[in-house]
Amino acid sequence: MENINGGYVALAVVGFVFFALQVWWISMTIRNGRNERVLINQNQTDEIKKKLEKIFSK
């Protein structure tokens, strides 16, 4: 069995770390987008409730 060059091992490790960071970054971006949509919907719901309360309190 031939010896593996240390440069190839280092390159493989850096490649794996880079790939893992990309997966983490994409998952966080998707998760933050979902959370933002929930917050926007919650704010819209609160605004609608306030408008309805104003209308029906008259």
XYZ file of C-alpha atoms in Angstrom:
58
model
C 0.000 0.000 0.000
C 1.339 3.378 -0.958
C 1.676 6.208 1.506
C -0.933 8.918 1.213
C 0.507 12.360 0.678
C -0.251 14.698 3.620
C -1.390 17.401 1.229
C -4.243 15.226 0.000
C -5.391 14.570 3.565
C -5.332 18.283 4.384
C -7.198 19.100 1.184
C -9.834 16.465 1.983
C -10.289 17.854 5.502
C -10.633 21.422 4.244
C -13.100 20.250 1.585
C -15.176 18.397 4.155
C -15.243 21.393 6.515
C -16.208 23.713 3.643
C -19.025 21.363 2.591
C -20.297 21.070 6.176
C -20.320 24.858 6.569
C -22.279 25.240 3.343
C -24.905 22.761 4.536
C -25.115 24.553 7.894
C -25.388 27.987 6.220
C -28.160 26.885 3.857
C -30.154 25.231 6.651
C -29.883 28.349 8.844
C -30.954 30.573 5.945
C -34.020 28.425 5.302
C -34.882 28.290 9.006
C -34.546 32.071 9.401
C -36.767 32.623 6.367
C -39.470 30.473 7.903
C -39.220 32.290 11.237
C -39.447 35.658 9.506
C -42.606 34.601 7.685
C -44.168 33.517 10.975
C -43.331 36.866 12.556
C -44.756 38.784 9.588
C -47.959 36.732 9.720
C -48.197 37.318 13.472
C -47.819 41.085 13.004
C -50.473 41.101 10.289
C -52.817 39.117 12.520
C -52.318 41.608 15.354
C -53.038 44.533 13.019
C -56.208 42.877 11.741
C -57.360 42.220 15.305
C -56.807 45.870 16.249
C -58.723 47.087 13.192
C -61.627 44.750 13.947
C -61.692 45.845 17.577
C -61.882 49.481 16.454
C -64.713 48.706 14.038
C -66.795 46.703 16.501
C -66.157 48.908 19.522
C -68.100 51.782 17.920
